[in-house]
mmCIF file of C-alpha atoms in Angstrom:
data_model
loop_
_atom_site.group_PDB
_atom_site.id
_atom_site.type_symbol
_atom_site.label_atom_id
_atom_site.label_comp_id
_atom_site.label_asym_id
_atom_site.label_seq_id
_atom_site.Cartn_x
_atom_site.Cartn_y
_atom_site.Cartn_z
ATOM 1 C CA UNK D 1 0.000 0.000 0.000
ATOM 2 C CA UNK D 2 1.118 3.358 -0.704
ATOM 3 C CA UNK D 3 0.801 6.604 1.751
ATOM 4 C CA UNK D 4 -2.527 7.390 1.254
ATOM 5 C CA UNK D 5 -3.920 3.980 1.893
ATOM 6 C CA UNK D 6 -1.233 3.884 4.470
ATOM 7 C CA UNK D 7 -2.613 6.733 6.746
ATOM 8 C CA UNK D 8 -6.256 5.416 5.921
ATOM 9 C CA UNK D 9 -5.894 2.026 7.889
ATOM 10 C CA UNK D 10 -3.862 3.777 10.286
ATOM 11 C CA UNK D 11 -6.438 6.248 11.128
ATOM 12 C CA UNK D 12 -8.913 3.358 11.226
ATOM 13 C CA UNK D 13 -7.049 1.559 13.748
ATOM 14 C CA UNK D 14 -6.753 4.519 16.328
ATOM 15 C CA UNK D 15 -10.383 5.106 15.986
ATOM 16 C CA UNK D 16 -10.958 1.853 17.169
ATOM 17 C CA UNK D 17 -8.542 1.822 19.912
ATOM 18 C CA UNK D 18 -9.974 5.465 21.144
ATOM 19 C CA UNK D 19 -13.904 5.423 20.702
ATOM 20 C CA UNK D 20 -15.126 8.645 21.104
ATOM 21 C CA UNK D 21 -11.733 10.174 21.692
ATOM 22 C CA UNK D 22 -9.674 12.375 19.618
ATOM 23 C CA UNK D 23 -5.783 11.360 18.909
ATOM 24 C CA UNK D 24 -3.295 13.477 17.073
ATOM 25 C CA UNK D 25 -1.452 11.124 14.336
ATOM 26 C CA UNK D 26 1.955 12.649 13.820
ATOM 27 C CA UNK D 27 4.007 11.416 11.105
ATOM 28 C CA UNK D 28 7.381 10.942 12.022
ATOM 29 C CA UNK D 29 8.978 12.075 8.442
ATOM 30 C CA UNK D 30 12.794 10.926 9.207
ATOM 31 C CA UNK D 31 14.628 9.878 5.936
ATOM 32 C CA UNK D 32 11.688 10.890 3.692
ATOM 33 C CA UNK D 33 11.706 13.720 1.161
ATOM 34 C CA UNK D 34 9.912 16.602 1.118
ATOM 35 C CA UNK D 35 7.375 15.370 -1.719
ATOM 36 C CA UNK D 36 6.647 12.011 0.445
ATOM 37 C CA UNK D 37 6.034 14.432 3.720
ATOM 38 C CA UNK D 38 3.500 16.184 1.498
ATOM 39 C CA UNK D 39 1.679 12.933 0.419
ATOM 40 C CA UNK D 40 1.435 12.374 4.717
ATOM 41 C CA UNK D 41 -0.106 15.649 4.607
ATOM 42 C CA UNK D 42 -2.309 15.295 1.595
ATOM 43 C CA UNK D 43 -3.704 12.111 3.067
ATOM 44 C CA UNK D 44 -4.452 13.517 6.751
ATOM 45 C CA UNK D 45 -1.777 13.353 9.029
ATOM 46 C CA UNK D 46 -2.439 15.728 11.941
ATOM 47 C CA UNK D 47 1.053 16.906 11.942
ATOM 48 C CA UNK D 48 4.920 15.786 11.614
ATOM 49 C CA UNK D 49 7.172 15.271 13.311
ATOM 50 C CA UNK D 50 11.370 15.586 12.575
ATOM 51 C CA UNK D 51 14.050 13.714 14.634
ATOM 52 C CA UNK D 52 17.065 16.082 13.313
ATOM 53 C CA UNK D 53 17.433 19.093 12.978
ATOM 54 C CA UNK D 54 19.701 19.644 9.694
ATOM 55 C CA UNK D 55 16.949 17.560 8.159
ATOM 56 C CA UNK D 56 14.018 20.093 9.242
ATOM 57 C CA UNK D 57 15.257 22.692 8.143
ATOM 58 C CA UNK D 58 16.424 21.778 5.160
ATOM 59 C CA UNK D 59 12.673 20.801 4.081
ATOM 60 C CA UNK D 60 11.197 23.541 5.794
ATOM 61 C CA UNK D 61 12.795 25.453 3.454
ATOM 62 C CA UNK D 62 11.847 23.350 1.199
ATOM 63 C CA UNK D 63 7.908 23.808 2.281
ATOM 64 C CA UNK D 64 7.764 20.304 3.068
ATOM 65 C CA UNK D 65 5.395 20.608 6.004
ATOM 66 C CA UNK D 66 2.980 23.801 4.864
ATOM 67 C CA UNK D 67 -0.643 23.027 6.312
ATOM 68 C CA UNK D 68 0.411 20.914 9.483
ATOM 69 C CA UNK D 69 1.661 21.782 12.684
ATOM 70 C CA UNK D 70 5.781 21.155 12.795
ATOM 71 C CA UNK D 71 7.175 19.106 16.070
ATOM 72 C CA UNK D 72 10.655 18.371 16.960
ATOM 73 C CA UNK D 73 10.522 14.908 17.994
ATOM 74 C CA UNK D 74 14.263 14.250 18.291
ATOM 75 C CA UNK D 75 16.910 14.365 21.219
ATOM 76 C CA UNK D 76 17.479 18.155 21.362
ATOM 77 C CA UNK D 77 21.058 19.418 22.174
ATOM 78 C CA UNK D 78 21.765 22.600 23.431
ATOM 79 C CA UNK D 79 23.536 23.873 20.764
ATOM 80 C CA UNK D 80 20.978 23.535 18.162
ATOM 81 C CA UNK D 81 18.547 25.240 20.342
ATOM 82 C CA UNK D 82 18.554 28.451 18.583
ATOM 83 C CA UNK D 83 17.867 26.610 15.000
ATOM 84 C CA UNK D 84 14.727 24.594 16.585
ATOM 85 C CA UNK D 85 13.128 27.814 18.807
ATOM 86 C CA UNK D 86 10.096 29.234 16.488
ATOM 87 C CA UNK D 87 10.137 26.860 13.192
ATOM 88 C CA UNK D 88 9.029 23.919 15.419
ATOM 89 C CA UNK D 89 5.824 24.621 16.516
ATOM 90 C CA UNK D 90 6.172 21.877 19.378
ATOM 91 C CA UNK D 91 8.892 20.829 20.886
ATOM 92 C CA UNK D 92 8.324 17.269 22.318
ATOM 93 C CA UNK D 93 11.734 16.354 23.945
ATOM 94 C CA UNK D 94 12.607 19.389 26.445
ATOM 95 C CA UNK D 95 14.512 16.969 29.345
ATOM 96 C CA UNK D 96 16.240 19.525 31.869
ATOM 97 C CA UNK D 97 16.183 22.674 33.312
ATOM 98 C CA UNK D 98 18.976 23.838 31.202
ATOM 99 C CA UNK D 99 17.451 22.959 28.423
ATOM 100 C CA UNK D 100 14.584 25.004 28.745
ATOM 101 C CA UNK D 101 16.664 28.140 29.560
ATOM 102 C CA UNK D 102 17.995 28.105 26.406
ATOM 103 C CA UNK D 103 14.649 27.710 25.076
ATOM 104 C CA UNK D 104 13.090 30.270 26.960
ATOM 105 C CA UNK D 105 15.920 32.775 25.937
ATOM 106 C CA UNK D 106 15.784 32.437 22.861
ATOM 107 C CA UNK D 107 12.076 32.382 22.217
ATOM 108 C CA UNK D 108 12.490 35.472 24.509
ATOM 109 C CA UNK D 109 14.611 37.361 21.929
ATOM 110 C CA UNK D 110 12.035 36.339 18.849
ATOM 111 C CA UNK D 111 9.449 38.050 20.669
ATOM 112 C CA UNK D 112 7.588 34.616 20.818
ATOM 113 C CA UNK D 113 5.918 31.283 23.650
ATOM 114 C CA UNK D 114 7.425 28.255 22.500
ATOM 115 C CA UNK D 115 5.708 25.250 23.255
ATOM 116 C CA UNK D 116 7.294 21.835 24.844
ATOM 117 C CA UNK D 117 6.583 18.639 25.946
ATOM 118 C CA UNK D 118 8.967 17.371 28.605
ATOM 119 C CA UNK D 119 10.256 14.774 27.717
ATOM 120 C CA UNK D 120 10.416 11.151 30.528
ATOM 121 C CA UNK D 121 12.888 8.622 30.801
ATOM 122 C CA UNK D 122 9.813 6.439 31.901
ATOM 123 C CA UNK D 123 12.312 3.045 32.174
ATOM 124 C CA UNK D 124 15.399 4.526 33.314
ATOM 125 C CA UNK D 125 17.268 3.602 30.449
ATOM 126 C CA UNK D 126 20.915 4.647 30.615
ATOM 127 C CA UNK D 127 21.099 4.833 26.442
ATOM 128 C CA UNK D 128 17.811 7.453 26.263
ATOM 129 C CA UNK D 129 17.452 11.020 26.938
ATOM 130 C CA UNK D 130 14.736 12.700 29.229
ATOM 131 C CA UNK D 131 13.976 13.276 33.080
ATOM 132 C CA UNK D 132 13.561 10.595 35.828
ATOM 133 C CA UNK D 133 10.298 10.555 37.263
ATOM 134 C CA UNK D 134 10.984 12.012 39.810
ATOM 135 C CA UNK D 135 12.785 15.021 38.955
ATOM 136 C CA UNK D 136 9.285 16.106 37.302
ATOM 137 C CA UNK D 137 8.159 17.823 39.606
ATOM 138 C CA UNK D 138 11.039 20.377 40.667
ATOM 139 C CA UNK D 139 11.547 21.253 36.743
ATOM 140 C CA UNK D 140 7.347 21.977 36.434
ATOM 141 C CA UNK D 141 8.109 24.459 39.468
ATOM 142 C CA UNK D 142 10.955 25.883 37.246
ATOM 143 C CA UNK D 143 8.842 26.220 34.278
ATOM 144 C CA UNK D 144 6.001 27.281 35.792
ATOM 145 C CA UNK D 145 8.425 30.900 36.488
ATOM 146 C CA UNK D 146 9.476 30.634 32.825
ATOM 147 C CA UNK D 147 8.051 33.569 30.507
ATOM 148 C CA UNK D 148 8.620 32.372 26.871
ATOM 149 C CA UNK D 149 7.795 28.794 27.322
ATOM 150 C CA UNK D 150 4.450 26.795 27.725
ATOM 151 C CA UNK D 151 4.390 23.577 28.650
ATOM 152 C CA UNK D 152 1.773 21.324 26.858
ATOM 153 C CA UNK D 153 2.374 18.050 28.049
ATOM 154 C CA UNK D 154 4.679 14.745 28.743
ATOM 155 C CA UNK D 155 6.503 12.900 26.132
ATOM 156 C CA UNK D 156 8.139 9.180 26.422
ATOM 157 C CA UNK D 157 9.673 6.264 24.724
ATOM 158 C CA UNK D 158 9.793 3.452 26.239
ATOM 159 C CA UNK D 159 11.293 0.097 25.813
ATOM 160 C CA UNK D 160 11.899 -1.842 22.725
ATOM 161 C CA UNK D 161 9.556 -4.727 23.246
ATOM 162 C CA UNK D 162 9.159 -8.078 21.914
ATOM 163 C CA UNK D 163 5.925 -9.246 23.677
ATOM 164 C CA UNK D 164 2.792 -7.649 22.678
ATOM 165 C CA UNK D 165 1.597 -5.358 25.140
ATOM 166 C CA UNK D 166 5.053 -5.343 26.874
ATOM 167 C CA UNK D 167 5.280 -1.852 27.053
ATOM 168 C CA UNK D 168 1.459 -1.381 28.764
ATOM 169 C CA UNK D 169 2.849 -1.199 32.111
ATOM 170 C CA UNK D 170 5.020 1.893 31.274
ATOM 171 C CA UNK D 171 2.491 3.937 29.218
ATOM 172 C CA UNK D 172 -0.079 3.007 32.531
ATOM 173 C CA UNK D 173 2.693 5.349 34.469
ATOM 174 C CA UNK D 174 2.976 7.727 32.225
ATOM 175 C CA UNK D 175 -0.478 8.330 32.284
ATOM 176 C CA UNK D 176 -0.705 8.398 36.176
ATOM 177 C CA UNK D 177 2.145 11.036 35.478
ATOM 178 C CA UNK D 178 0.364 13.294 33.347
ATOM 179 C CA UNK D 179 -3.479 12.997 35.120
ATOM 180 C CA UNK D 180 -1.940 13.917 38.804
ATOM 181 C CA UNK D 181 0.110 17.239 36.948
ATOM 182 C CA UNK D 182 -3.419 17.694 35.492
ATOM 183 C CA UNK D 183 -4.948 18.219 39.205
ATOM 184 C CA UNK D 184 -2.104 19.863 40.569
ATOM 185 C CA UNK D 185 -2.657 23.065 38.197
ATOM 186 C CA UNK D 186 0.877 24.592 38.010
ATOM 187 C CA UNK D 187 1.376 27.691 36.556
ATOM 188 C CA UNK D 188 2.241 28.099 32.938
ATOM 189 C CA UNK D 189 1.708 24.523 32.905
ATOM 190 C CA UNK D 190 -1.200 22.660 30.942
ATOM 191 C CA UNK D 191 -1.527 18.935 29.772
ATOM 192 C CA UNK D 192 -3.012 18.806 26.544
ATOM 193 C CA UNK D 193 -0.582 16.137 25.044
ATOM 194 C CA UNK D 194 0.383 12.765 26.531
ATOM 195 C CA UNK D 195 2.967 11.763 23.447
ATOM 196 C CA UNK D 196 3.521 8.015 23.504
ATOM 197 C CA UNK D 197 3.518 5.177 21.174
ATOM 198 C CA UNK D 198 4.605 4.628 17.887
ATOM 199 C CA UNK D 199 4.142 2.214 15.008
ATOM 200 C CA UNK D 200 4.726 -0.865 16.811
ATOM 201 C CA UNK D 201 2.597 -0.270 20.251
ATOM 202 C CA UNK D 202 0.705 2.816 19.111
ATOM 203 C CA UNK D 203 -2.939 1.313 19.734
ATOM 204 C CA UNK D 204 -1.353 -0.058 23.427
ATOM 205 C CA UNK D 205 -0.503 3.568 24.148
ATOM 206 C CA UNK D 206 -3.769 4.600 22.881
ATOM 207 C CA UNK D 207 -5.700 2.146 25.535
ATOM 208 C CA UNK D 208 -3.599 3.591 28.190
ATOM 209 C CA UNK D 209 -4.153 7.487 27.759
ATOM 210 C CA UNK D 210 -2.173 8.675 24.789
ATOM 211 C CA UNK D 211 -3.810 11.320 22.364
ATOM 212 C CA UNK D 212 -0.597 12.037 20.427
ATOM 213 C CA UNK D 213 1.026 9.289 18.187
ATOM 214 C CA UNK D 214 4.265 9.699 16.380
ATOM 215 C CA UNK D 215 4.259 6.981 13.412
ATOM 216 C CA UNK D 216 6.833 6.549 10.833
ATOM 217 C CA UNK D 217 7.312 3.538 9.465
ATOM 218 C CA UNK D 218 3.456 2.266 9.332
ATOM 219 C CA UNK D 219 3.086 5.463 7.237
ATOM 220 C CA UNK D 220 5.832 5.413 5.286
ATOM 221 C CA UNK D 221 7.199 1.693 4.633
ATOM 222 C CA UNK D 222 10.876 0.491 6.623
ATOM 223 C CA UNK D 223 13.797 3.496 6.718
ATOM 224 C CA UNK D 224 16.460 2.753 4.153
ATOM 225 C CA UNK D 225 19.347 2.906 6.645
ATOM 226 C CA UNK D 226 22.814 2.408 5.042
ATOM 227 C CA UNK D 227 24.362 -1.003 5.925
ATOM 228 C CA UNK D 228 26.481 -0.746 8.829
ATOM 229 C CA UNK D 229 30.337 -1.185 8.335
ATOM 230 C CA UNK D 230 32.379 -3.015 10.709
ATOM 231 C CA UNK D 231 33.565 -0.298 12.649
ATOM 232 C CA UNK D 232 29.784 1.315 12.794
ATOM 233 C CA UNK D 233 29.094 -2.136 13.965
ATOM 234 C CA UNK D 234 31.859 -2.299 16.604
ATOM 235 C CA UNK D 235 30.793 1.175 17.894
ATOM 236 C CA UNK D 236 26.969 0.308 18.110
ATOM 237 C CA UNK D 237 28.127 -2.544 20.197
ATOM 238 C CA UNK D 238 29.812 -0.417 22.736
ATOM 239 C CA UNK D 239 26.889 1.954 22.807
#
């Protein structure tokens, strides 16, 4: 099947894991060219989503994603913060407090609110980025103070799992994370997004409180990654 049929089934399938709820399907548009992001678009993807930045901007300039909302999905390092800060209208991966100084800053000096998810190490995996659990709550007190940034929500990826429904148990927290910030009503602070699951586990997410989905590969067909050579191989083993 081809894009269009692609996003069709896909939007089929949340419907039926979400009766009577509205989720965000956000194609995750890594490794595909501008005219395939526009297809996503053209068949009714909610918005997209970019894992690096050299590659967003490049088809931003490009016009790649006119008509959908723009989200930086990707590990964001500090130095690129000033490329990210107003062309990404959401920025789903905000982990520290640092982090969202720079963000605030610089959204400061365009005059603009930048919006973030922060982003939640829900497993405590040494090779992923984002906050422990339980450092939450001390950087929502930080942003809460902050006067160029908004948060929106919590973002996660969890696991690589083998067993269906494996990664239930984790999206069940996040969710428990996201409803008590709901209640506690910080400043600045509002959860409209609860990011979590992709292609593999998106409809699990789904059944545990998600209503934002970022989805590449069930959209798009399998990445075309290069072949690794023996020293990429070497170094992914000591990663």
């Amino acid at each position: 099947m081809g894009i269009t049929e692609n996003v069709a089934a896909i939007k089929e399938r949340l419907e039926k894991a979400a009766p009577g709820r509205r989720v965000l399907l956000v194609a995750a548009t890594k490794m595909n060219d501008a005219d395939r992001v526009r297809q996503a678009i053209a068949a009714g993807v909610d918005a997209c989503g970019e894992n690096r930045v050299q590659e967003l901007l490049e088809k931003h300039g490009q016009g790649a994603y006119t008509g959908r909302p723009l989200h930086f999905i990707g590990h964001l390092q500090k130095n690129k913060v000033r490329q990210i800060v107003g062309v990404a209208d959401l920025i789903e991966s905000a982990d520290s407090r640092d982090l969202l100084r720079r963000i605030d800053a610089r959204a400061g000096e365009l005059g603009i609110i930048q919006d973030v998810l922060l982003e939640i190490n829900i497993a405590g995996e040494e090779s992923k980025s984002g906050m422990a659990p339980e450092d939450l709550p001390g950087i929502l007190a930080y942003a809460a103070g902050l006067g160029a940034v908004r948060v929106r929500g919590l973002m996660s990826i969890p696991p690589i799992c083998e067993e269906p429904g494996g990664n239930r148990p984790f999206f069940a927290r996040m969710n428990e994370l996201f409803v008590d910030i709901a209640a506690k009503k910080y400043d600045n602070v509002s959860m409209d997004f609860l990011s979590m699951g992709m292609s593999g586990d998106f409809e699990d997410a789904i059944r545990e409180g998600a209503n934002l989905v970022r989805v590449g590969t069930a959209i798009f067909g399998a990445r075309p990654y290069p072949p690794k050579t023996d020293e990429s191989a070497s170094r992914s083993a000591r990663l």
